[in-house]
mmCIF file of C-alpha atoms in Angstrom:
data_model
loop_
_atom_site.group_PDB
_atom_site.id
_atom_site.type_symbol
_atom_site.label_atom_id
_atom_site.label_comp_id
_atom_site.label_asym_id
_atom_site.label_seq_id
_atom_site.Cartn_x
_atom_site.Cartn_y
_atom_site.Cartn_z
ATOM 1 C CA MET A 1 0.000 0.000 0.000
ATOM 2 C CA HIS A 2 2.828 2.404 0.861
ATOM 3 C CA TRP A 3 4.393 2.106 -2.582
ATOM 4 C CA LEU A 4 1.031 2.700 -4.228
ATOM 5 C CA VAL A 5 0.647 5.971 -2.301
ATOM 6 C CA ILE A 6 4.215 6.996 -3.111
ATOM 7 C CA SER A 7 3.726 6.222 -6.794
ATOM 8 C CA SER A 8 0.533 8.283 -6.871
ATOM 9 C CA PHE A 9 2.143 11.232 -5.096
ATOM 10 C CA GLU A 10 5.286 11.338 -7.237
ATOM 11 C CA ARG A 11 3.448 10.977 -10.547
ATOM 12 C CA GLU A 12 4.328 14.411 -11.885
ATOM 13 C CA GLY A 13 2.048 15.392 -14.732
ATOM 14 C CA GLY A 14 -0.408 12.682 -13.747
ATOM 15 C CA GLU A 15 -3.891 12.954 -12.303
ATOM 16 C CA LEU A 16 -4.112 15.919 -9.938
ATOM 17 C CA THR A 17 -6.846 14.221 -7.922
ATOM 18 C CA GLU A 18 -4.676 11.156 -7.398
ATOM 19 C CA ARG A 19 -1.768 13.244 -6.097
ATOM 20 C CA MET A 20 -4.062 15.233 -3.833
ATOM 21 C CA GLN A 21 -5.519 12.088 -2.294
ATOM 22 C CA ALA A 22 -2.024 10.739 -1.618
ATOM 23 C CA LEU A 23 -1.076 14.049 0.008
ATOM 24 C CA LYS A 24 -4.212 14.026 2.182
ATOM 25 C CA LEU A 25 -3.342 10.543 3.394
ATOM 26 C CA MET A 26 0.164 11.691 4.347
ATOM 27 C CA LYS A 27 -1.181 14.727 6.196
ATOM 28 C CA GLN A 28 -3.662 12.565 8.070
ATOM 29 C CA PHE A 29 -0.830 10.214 9.035
ATOM 30 C CA ILE A 30 1.144 13.172 10.428
ATOM 31 C CA ALA A 31 -1.856 14.360 12.432
ATOM 32 C CA VAL A 32 -2.700 10.954 13.899
ATOM 33 C CA ALA A 33 0.589 9.047 14.240
ATOM 34 C CA PRO A 34 3.649 11.133 13.256
ATOM 35 C CA MET A 35 6.094 8.794 14.980
ATOM 36 C CA GLU A 36 4.792 5.932 12.824
ATOM 37 C CA PHE A 37 5.036 7.905 9.589
ATOM 38 C CA PRO A 38 6.456 5.565 6.903
ATOM 39 C CA PHE A 39 10.047 6.175 5.872
ATOM 40 C CA GLY A 40 9.054 5.837 2.213
ATOM 41 C CA PHE A 41 6.479 8.616 2.564
ATOM 42 C CA ALA A 42 9.091 10.893 4.117
ATOM 43 C CA ARG A 43 11.581 10.232 1.322
ATOM 44 C CA SER A 44 8.853 10.945 -1.229
ATOM 45 C CA LEU A 45 8.089 14.298 0.426
ATOM 46 C CA VAL A 46 11.784 15.198 0.449
ATOM 47 C CA ALA A 47 12.224 14.234 -3.202
ATOM 48 C CA THR A 48 9.212 16.276 -4.324
ATOM 49 C CA SER A 49 10.269 19.232 -2.159
ATOM 50 C CA ALA A 50 13.628 19.295 -3.928
ATOM 51 C CA GLN A 51 12.133 19.314 -7.440
ATOM 52 C CA THR A 52 12.015 22.968 -8.473
ATOM 53 C CA GLY A 53 9.832 22.296 -11.507
ATOM 54 C CA ASP A 54 7.218 20.209 -9.726
ATOM 55 C CA GLY A 55 3.860 21.928 -9.296
ATOM 56 C CA PHE A 56 3.403 20.068 -5.998
ATOM 57 C CA ARG A 57 6.694 21.318 -4.577
ATOM 58 C CA ARG A 58 5.170 24.042 -2.405
ATOM 59 C CA VAL A 59 2.608 21.789 -0.719
ATOM 60 C CA ALA A 60 5.239 19.074 -0.324
ATOM 61 C CA ILE A 61 7.549 21.525 1.482
ATOM 62 C CA GLU A 62 4.757 22.654 3.785
ATOM 63 C CA THR A 63 3.884 19.032 4.575
ATOM 64 C CA LEU A 64 7.564 18.254 5.167
ATOM 65 C CA ARG A 65 7.743 21.209 7.565
ATOM 66 C CA GLU A 66 4.772 19.838 9.491
ATOM 67 C CA LEU A 67 6.404 16.428 9.644
ATOM 68 C CA ALA A 68 9.678 17.934 10.872
ATOM 69 C CA LEU A 69 7.887 19.565 13.794
ATOM 70 C CA ALA A 70 6.244 16.251 14.687
ATOM 71 C CA ASN A 71 9.073 13.827 13.890
ATOM 72 C CA SER A 72 12.367 15.650 13.351
ATOM 73 C CA TYR A 73 14.440 12.470 13.541
ATOM 74 C CA LEU A 74 12.704 10.930 10.530
ATOM 75 C CA VAL A 75 13.050 14.093 8.455
ATOM 76 C CA ALA A 76 16.733 14.377 9.375
ATOM 77 C CA CYS A 77 17.305 10.749 8.334
ATOM 78 C CA CYS A 78 15.915 11.591 4.879
ATOM 79 C CA ASN A 79 18.091 14.734 4.547
ATOM 80 C CA GLY A 80 14.893 16.748 4.811
ATOM 81 C CA MET A 81 16.284 19.456 7.100
ATOM 82 C CA LYS A 82 18.743 20.525 4.419
ATOM 83 C CA VAL A 83 15.906 20.670 1.884
ATOM 84 C CA LEU A 84 13.837 22.882 4.210
ATOM 85 C CA VAL A 85 16.735 25.284 4.743
ATOM 86 C CA GLU A 86 17.454 25.426 1.006
ATOM 87 C CA ALA A 87 13.775 26.198 0.392
ATOM 88 C CA ALA A 88 13.953 29.038 2.931
ATOM 89 C CA VAL A 89 16.482 30.893 0.749
ATOM 90 C CA ASP A 90 14.816 30.055 -2.566
ATOM 91 C CA PRO A 91 13.500 33.318 -4.091
ATOM 92 C CA ALA A 92 10.573 31.390 -5.600
ATOM 93 C CA LEU A 93 9.377 30.561 -2.065
ATOM 94 C CA HIS A 94 10.073 33.917 -0.415
ATOM 95 C CA ASP A 95 6.594 34.075 1.118
ATOM 96 C CA ALA A 96 7.207 30.804 2.987
ATOM 97 C CA ALA A 97 10.758 31.622 4.134
ATOM 98 C CA ASP A 98 9.899 32.955 7.605
ATOM 99 C CA SER A 99 7.683 29.986 8.391
ATOM 100 C CA LEU A 100 10.379 27.529 7.341
ATOM 101 C CA LEU A 101 13.189 29.273 9.215
ATOM 102 C CA LEU A 102 11.191 29.757 12.392
ATOM 103 C CA SER A 103 10.225 26.085 12.344
ATOM 104 C CA VAL A 104 13.879 25.047 12.054
ATOM 105 C CA LEU A 105 14.835 27.449 14.851
ATOM 106 C CA HIS A 106 12.072 26.011 17.025
ATOM 107 C CA LEU A 107 13.537 22.545 16.545
ATOM 108 C CA VAL A 108 17.019 23.840 17.373
ATOM 109 C CA SER A 109 15.707 25.341 20.611
ATOM 110 C CA GLN A 110 14.298 21.995 21.797
ATOM 111 C CA PRO A 111 16.824 19.580 23.388
ATOM 112 C CA SER A 112 14.936 16.569 22.038
ATOM 113 C CA SER A 113 15.184 17.685 18.394
ATOM 114 C CA ARG A 114 18.385 19.752 18.457
ATOM 115 C CA VAL A 115 20.543 16.664 17.913
ATOM 116 C CA ASN A 116 18.821 16.067 14.563
ATOM 117 C CA ILE A 117 19.974 19.364 13.044
ATOM 118 C CA ASN A 118 23.476 20.204 11.859
ATOM 119 C CA MET A 119 23.300 23.969 12.311
ATOM 120 C CA ALA A 120 26.796 24.504 10.889
ATOM 121 C CA LEU A 121 25.795 23.010 7.540
ATOM 122 C CA ASP A 122 22.495 24.876 7.637
ATOM 123 C CA LEU A 123 24.270 28.200 8.160
ATOM 124 C CA ARG A 124 26.536 27.410 5.237
ATOM 125 C CA THR A 125 23.446 26.855 3.104
ATOM 126 C CA LEU A 126 21.775 30.071 4.280
ATOM 127 C CA LEU A 127 24.854 32.158 3.529
ATOM 128 C CA SER A 128 25.768 30.428 0.267
ATOM 129 C CA ALA A 129 24.534 33.322 -1.873
ATOM 130 C CA PHE A 130 27.012 35.640 -0.122
ATOM 131 C CA THR A 131 29.947 33.229 -0.332
ATOM 132 C CA ASP A 132 29.405 31.976 -3.898
ATOM 133 C CA MET A 133 32.404 33.512 -5.651
ATOM 134 C CA ASP A 134 31.517 31.936 -9.003
ATOM 135 C CA ALA A 135 28.025 33.432 -9.236
ATOM 136 C CA THR A 136 27.231 35.639 -12.212
ATOM 137 C CA GLU A 137 25.596 38.961 -11.448
ATOM 138 C CA GLY A 138 22.074 39.234 -12.770
ATOM 139 C CA LYS A 139 18.428 39.256 -11.774
ATOM 140 C CA GLU A 140 18.496 35.686 -10.464
ATOM 141 C CA TYR A 141 21.589 36.254 -8.327
ATOM 142 C CA ARG A 142 20.195 39.496 -6.913
ATOM 143 C CA ALA A 143 17.072 37.576 -5.890
ATOM 144 C CA ARG A 144 19.259 34.970 -4.139
ATOM 145 C CA LEU A 145 21.094 37.713 -2.255
ATOM 146 C CA ALA A 146 17.798 39.306 -1.211
ATOM 147 C CA ALA A 147 16.549 35.944 0.073
ATOM 148 C CA ALA A 148 19.782 35.351 1.998
ATOM 149 C CA LYS A 149 19.588 38.829 3.505
ATOM 150 C CA ALA A 150 15.998 38.220 4.655
ATOM 151 C CA ALA A 151 17.033 34.876 6.170
ATOM 152 C CA VAL A 152 19.866 36.425 8.180
ATOM 153 C CA ILE A 153 17.584 39.166 9.489
ATOM 154 C CA THR A 154 14.951 36.600 10.501
ATOM 155 C CA LEU A 155 17.582 34.557 12.349
ATOM 156 C CA MET A 156 18.985 37.579 14.163
ATOM 157 C CA ARG A 157 15.550 38.516 15.465
ATOM 158 C CA THR A 158 15.378 35.342 17.560
ATOM 159 C CA TRP A 159 17.558 34.371 20.515
ATOM 160 C CA VAL A 160 18.355 30.978 19.022
ATOM 161 C CA GLY A 161 19.387 32.560 15.738
ATOM 162 C CA ILE A 162 21.554 35.155 17.473
ATOM 163 C CA VAL A 163 23.382 32.466 19.465
ATOM 164 C CA HIS A 164 24.160 30.361 16.402
ATOM 165 C CA LEU A 165 25.048 33.177 14.034
ATOM 166 C CA THR A 166 27.391 34.854 16.506
ATOM 167 C CA SER A 167 29.023 31.757 18.006
ATOM 168 C CA ASP A 168 29.557 29.695 14.868
ATOM 169 C CA PRO A 169 32.682 30.493 12.788
ATOM 170 C CA LEU A 170 30.528 29.972 9.688
ATOM 171 C CA GLY A 171 27.982 32.562 10.792
ATOM 172 C CA LEU A 172 28.153 36.319 11.314
ATOM 173 C CA ARG A 173 31.946 36.252 11.276
ATOM 174 C CA VAL A 174 31.854 35.150 7.640
ATOM 175 C CA LEU A 175 29.617 38.072 6.664
ATOM 176 C CA VAL A 176 31.885 40.611 8.348
ATOM 177 C CA GLY A 177 34.904 39.016 6.696
ATOM 178 C CA LEU A 178 33.355 39.518 3.265
ATOM 179 C CA LEU A 179 33.524 43.286 3.775
ATOM 180 C CA ARG A 180 37.307 43.082 4.158
ATOM 181 C CA ASP A 181 37.902 40.734 1.229
ATOM 182 C CA ASN A 182 38.907 42.556 -1.967
ATOM 183 C CA LYS A 183 37.971 39.500 -4.037
ATOM 184 C CA VAL A 184 34.299 39.821 -3.107
ATOM 185 C CA ALA A 185 32.095 41.556 -5.664
ATOM 186 C CA PRO A 186 30.950 45.093 -4.737
ATOM 187 C CA LEU A 187 27.318 43.981 -5.135
ATOM 188 C CA VAL A 188 27.761 41.325 -2.451
ATOM 189 C CA GLN A 189 29.534 43.737 -0.116
ATOM 190 C CA ASP A 190 26.730 46.277 -0.570
ATOM 191 C CA VAL A 191 24.075 43.693 0.353
ATOM 192 C CA VAL A 192 26.111 42.489 3.341
ATOM 193 C CA LEU A 193 26.529 46.070 4.531
ATOM 194 C CA ASP A 194 22.793 46.712 4.110
ATOM 195 C CA THR A 195 22.080 43.550 6.102
ATOM 196 C CA LEU A 196 24.374 44.515 8.984
ATOM 197 C CA THR A 197 23.087 48.076 8.966
ATOM 198 C CA GLU A 198 19.494 46.891 9.208
ATOM 199 C CA LEU A 199 20.427 44.582 12.061
ATOM 200 C CA PHE A 200 22.512 46.933 14.166
ATOM 201 C CA ALA A 201 21.537 50.486 13.230
ATOM 202 C CA PRO A 202 19.855 52.241 16.158
ATOM 203 C CA VAL A 203 16.108 52.554 15.921
ATOM 204 C CA VAL A 204 14.923 56.102 16.356
ATOM 205 C CA VAL A 205 11.668 56.305 18.280
ATOM 206 C CA LYS A 206 9.735 59.518 18.262
ATOM 207 C CA VAL A 207 8.234 60.368 21.640
ATOM 208 C CA SER A 208 5.582 63.022 21.814
ATOM 209 C CA CYS A 209 5.136 64.891 25.067
ATOM 210 C CA ILE A 210 1.779 66.283 26.014
ATOM 211 C CA CYS A 211 2.095 69.222 28.312
ATOM 212 C CA ASN A 212 -0.838 70.223 30.448
#
């Protein structure tokens, strides 16, 4: 039965109703018995979530996120955490980025699920747009930089994100180092500077006094 569901769900270009029914079954499984969720289902979700041209990618990613919150060990075993982090800095999924990142940070903050996440590798993924020296400037690369900037800002607005970005050698230290590296493209340095400015610039609050 499991392979029949998997086949129906992964049938790209096939019957939409068939894929939807398979997805509903997976979601119901997560709601009722997440710790018994079949390994094959999880691998199918991860595979679909990684397919940029699949019309079911977005719903697969959201379902994978739900599964990660309920059974992080299973998702980690299928390399699903890396897929979720990659999706969080995908310009095509910018509207889902905060939800994905905050879910990962929630898992990092819990002792029971923290062991299932390699935050060092995840940070490397989040900052890859800044550190990609072979990238060609253009609309697509600018979108990647914007997504990476938004991800860093989201992380730095949570205690868990602050701890990891500031304590990990692959985190905030890398961004600051890019400003001193003459080999880094001016575009990247400008975006890094904008990111740091937005994070650390003082917020001016206007206070109005009402005198009697």
